[in-house]
Coordinates of C-alpha atoms in Angstrom, one line a residue:
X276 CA 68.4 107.2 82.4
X277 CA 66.5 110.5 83.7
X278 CA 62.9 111.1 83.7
X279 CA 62.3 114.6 82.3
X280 CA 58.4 115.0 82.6
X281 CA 55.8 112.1 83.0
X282 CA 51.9 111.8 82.9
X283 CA 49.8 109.0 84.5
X284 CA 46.3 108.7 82.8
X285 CA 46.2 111.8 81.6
X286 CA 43.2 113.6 80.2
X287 CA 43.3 116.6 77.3
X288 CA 40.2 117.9 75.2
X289 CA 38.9 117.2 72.2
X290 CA 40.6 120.3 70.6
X291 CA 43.9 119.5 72.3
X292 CA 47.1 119.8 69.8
X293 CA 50.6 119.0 70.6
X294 CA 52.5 120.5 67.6
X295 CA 56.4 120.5 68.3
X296 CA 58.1 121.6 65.2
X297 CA 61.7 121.2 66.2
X298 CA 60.6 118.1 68.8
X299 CA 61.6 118.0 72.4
X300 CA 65.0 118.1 73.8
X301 CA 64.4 114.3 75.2
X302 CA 62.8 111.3 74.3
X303 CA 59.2 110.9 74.8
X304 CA 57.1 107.5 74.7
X305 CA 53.3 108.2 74.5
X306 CA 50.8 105.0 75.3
X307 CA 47.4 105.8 74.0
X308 CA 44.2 105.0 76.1
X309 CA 42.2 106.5 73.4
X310 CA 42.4 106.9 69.9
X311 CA 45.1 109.7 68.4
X312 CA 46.2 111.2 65.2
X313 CA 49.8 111.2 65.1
X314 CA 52.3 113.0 62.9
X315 CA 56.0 112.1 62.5
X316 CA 57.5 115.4 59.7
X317 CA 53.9 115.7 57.9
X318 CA 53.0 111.8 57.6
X319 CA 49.5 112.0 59.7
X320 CA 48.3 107.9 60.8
X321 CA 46.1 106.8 63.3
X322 CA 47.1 105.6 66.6
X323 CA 44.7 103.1 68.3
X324 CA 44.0 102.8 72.0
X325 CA 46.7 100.3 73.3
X326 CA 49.1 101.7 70.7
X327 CA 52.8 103.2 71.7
X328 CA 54.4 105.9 70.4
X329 CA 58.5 106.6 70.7
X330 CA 59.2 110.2 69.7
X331 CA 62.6 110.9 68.6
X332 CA 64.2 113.5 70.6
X333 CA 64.8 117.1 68.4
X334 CA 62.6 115.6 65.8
X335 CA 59.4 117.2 64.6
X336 CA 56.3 115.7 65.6
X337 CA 52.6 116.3 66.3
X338 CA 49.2 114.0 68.0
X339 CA 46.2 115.5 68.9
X340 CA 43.0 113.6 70.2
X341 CA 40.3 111.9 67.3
X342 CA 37.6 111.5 69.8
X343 CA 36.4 113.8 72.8
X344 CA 38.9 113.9 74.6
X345 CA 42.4 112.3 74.4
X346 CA 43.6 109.8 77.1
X347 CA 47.2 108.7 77.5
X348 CA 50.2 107.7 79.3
X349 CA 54.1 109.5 79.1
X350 CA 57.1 110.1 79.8
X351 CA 59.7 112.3 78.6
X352 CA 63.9 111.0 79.2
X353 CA 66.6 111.3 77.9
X354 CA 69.4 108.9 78.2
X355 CA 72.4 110.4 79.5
X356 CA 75.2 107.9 80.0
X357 CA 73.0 104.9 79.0
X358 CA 72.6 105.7 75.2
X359 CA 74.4 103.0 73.9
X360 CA 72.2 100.6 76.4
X361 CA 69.3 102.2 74.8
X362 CA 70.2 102.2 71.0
X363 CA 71.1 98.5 72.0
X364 CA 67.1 97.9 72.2
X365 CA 66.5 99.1 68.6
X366 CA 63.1 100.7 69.8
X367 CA 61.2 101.7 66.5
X368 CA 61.6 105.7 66.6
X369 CA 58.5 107.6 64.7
X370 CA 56.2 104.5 64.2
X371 CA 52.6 103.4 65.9
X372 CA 53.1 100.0 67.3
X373 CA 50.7 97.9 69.2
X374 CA 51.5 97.0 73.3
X375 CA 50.1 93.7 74.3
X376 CA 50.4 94.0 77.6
X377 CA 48.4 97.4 78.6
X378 CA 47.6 96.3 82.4
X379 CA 51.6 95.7 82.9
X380 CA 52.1 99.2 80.8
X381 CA 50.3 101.9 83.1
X382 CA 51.2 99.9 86.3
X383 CA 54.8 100.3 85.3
X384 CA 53.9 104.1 84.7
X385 CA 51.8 104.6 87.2
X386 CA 54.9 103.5 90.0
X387 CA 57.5 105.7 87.7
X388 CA 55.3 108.8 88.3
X389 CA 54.8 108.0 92.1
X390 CA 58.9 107.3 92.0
X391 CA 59.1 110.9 90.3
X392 CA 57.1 112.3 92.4
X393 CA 58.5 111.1 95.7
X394 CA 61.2 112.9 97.2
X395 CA 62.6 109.6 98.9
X396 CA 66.3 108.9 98.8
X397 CA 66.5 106.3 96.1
X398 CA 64.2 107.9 94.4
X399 CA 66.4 107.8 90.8
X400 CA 67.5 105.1 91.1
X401 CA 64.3 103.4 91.5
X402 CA 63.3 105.8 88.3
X403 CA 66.5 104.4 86.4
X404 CA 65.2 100.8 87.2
X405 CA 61.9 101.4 86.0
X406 CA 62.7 103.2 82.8
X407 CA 64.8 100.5 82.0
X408 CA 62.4 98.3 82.6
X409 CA 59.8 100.0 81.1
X410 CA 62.5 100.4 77.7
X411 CA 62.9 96.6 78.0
X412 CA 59.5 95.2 78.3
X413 CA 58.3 97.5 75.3
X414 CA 61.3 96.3 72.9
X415 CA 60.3 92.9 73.7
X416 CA 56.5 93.5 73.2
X417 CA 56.3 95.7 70.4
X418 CA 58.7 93.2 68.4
X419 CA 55.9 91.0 68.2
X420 CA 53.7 93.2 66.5
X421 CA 53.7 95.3 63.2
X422 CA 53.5 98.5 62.4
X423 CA 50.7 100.4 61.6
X424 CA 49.6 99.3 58.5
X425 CA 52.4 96.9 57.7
X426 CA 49.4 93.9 58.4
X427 CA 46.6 94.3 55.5
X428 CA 44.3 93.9 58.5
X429 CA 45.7 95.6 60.9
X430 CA 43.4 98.7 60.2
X431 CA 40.0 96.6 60.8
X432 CA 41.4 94.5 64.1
X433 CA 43.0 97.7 65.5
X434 CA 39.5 99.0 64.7
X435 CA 38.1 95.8 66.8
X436 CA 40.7 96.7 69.5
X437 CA 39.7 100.0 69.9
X438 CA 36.1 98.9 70.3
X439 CA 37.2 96.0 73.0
X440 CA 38.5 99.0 75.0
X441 CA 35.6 101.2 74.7
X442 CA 33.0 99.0 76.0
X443 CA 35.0 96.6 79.2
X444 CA 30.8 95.9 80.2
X445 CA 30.5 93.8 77.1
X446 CA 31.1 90.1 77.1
X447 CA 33.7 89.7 74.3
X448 CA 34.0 86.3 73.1
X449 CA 36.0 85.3 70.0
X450 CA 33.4 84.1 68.2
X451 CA 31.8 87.0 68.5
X452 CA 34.8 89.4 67.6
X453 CA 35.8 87.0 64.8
X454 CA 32.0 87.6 63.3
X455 CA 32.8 91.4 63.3
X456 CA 35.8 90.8 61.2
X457 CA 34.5 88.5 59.5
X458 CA 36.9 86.1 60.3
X459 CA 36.6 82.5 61.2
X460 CA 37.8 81.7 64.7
X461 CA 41.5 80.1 64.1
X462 CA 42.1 83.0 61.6
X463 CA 40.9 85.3 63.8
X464 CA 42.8 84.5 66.6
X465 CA 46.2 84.0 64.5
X466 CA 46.3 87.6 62.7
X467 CA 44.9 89.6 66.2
X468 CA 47.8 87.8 68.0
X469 CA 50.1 88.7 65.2
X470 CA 49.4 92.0 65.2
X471 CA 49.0 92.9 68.7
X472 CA 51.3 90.3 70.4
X473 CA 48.6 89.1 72.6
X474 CA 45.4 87.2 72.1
X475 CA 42.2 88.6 71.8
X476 CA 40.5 86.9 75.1
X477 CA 43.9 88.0 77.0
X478 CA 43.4 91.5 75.8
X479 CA 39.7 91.7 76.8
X480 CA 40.6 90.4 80.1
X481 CA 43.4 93.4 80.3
X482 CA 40.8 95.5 79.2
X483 CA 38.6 94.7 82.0
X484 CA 40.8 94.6 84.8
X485 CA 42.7 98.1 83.6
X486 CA 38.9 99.5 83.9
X487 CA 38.0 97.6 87.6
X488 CA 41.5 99.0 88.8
X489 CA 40.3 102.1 87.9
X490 CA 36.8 102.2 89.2
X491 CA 38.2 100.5 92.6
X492 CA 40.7 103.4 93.1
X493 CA 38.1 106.9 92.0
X494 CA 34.8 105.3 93.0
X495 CA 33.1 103.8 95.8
X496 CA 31.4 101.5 94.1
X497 CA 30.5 97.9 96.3
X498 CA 32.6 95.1 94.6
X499 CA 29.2 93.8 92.4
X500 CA 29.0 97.0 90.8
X501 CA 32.4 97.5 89.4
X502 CA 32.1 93.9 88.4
X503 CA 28.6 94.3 86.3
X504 CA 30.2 98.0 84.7
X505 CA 33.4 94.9 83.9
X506 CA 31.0 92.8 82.1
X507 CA 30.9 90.6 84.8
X508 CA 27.6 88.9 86.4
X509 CA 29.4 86.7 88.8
X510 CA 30.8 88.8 91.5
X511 CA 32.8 85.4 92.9
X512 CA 33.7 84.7 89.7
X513 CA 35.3 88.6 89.0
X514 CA 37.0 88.0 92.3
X515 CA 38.7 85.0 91.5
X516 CA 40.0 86.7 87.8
X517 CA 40.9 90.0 89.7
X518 CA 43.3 88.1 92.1
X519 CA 44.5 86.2 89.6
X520 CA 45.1 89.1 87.2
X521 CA 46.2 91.6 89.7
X522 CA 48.2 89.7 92.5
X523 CA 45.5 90.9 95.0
X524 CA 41.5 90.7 96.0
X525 CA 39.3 93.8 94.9
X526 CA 38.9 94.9 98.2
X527 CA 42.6 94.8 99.1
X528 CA 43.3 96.4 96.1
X529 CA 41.5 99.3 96.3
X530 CA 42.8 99.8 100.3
X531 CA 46.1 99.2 99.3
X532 CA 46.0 101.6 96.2
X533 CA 43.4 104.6 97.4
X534 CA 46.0 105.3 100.5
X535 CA 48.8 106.1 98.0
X536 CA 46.7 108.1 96.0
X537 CA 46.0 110.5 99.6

């Protein structure tokens, strides 16, 4: 497997357009952080944050931002020897599929683009292994969920998804997302698990320690602060959930992680 290009949180303007009429010469996997229009041959559909994209290589495609600016993940490969190792996954090619697990997502491409990056010795072979596992994880996850538009409410809880991931500071509970899809409880919790492969409470608790990760590594906000902008009031509480989450304390977190950045 070889890593052609990659991004890691990347940020394009409201007006940004990728339009790729005869495709790219690899493969290229696109996780969305906000939402996208996307375009597979002419057929326009809407990809939520948290969705993932697989773009056929030499196949014409388009996505361009639907809100102020577009936010996203990437990489572009190609599989060289390893083809039949990836046609072995039966990855779905030119479809918007929900990932369930978004933390585990960008901290797998967030190490691929330091490996890419790093001019160490092992350096592709540690970007083989991660692709691979990258490949892997995603074929497991997104065979959980359905395609875009294959659920009859998958349009409404993506809808709900999206707005988990816009606002981390709120204090999602599923009674109150059930309520805004008019869903009772058990219902609720059965057709968002369905279509996203993870529950709802799991995803707001990805969603809110993707957003402290973030805050810990660009700001130098005190511990209590990142933990109220999380939706959290109990600092000792958000401590304990962030080590939990995240193998690590805040504070050795954002030591550990702010040093690789410089």
């Amino acid at each position: 497997m070889r890593v052609m290009q990659i991004g890691c949180n990347a940020v394009y303007p409201a007006d940004y357009l990728a339009e790729r009429p005869n495709g790219l010469p690899g493969y290229l996997l696109l996780a969305t952080r906000s939402a996208c229009t996307v375009s597979f041959g002419g057929a326009q559909q809407s990809a939520p944050p948290g969705s993932i994209i697989l773009f056929d290589k030499n196949k014409p495609h388009s996505y361009a931002a639907e809100e102020d600016c577009l936010r996203c993940d990437w990489v572009q490969f190609d599989t060289d020897f390893d083809e039949d190792f990836f046609r072995a996954l039966n990855l779905p090619l030119g479809s918007v599929r929900s990932y369930g697990d978004m933390v585990f997502l960008q901290e797998l491409l967030k190490n691929l683009c330091a490996a890419y990056y790093n001019p160490g010795p092992k350096r592709h072979e540690l970007m083989d292994a991660l692709l691979k596992t990258l490949l892997l994880k995603t074929g497991e996850l997104v065979s959980l969920s359905a395609p875009s538009g294959g659920d009859p409410h998958f349009t409404e809880l993506a809808a709900i998804r999206e707005r988990i991931y816009q606002n981390p500071q709120e204090k999602w509970t599923v009674e109150l997302l059930a309520g805004l899809a008019n869903m009772s409880r058990s219902y609720f919790h059965l057709r968002y698990r369905e279509a996203f492969g993870v529950t709802a409470i799991s995803d707001v608790i990805n969603c809110k320690m993707s957003c402290a990760k973030e805050l810990l590594t660009s700001t130098d906000y005190t511990i209590g602060h990142v933990a109220a902008l999380c939706g959290y009031d109990n600092e000792e509480h958000f401590m304990r959930l962030f080590k939990k989450n995240c193998g690590a304390t805040p504070t050795v977190y954002r030591r550990e992680n702010k040093a690789k950045l410089h």
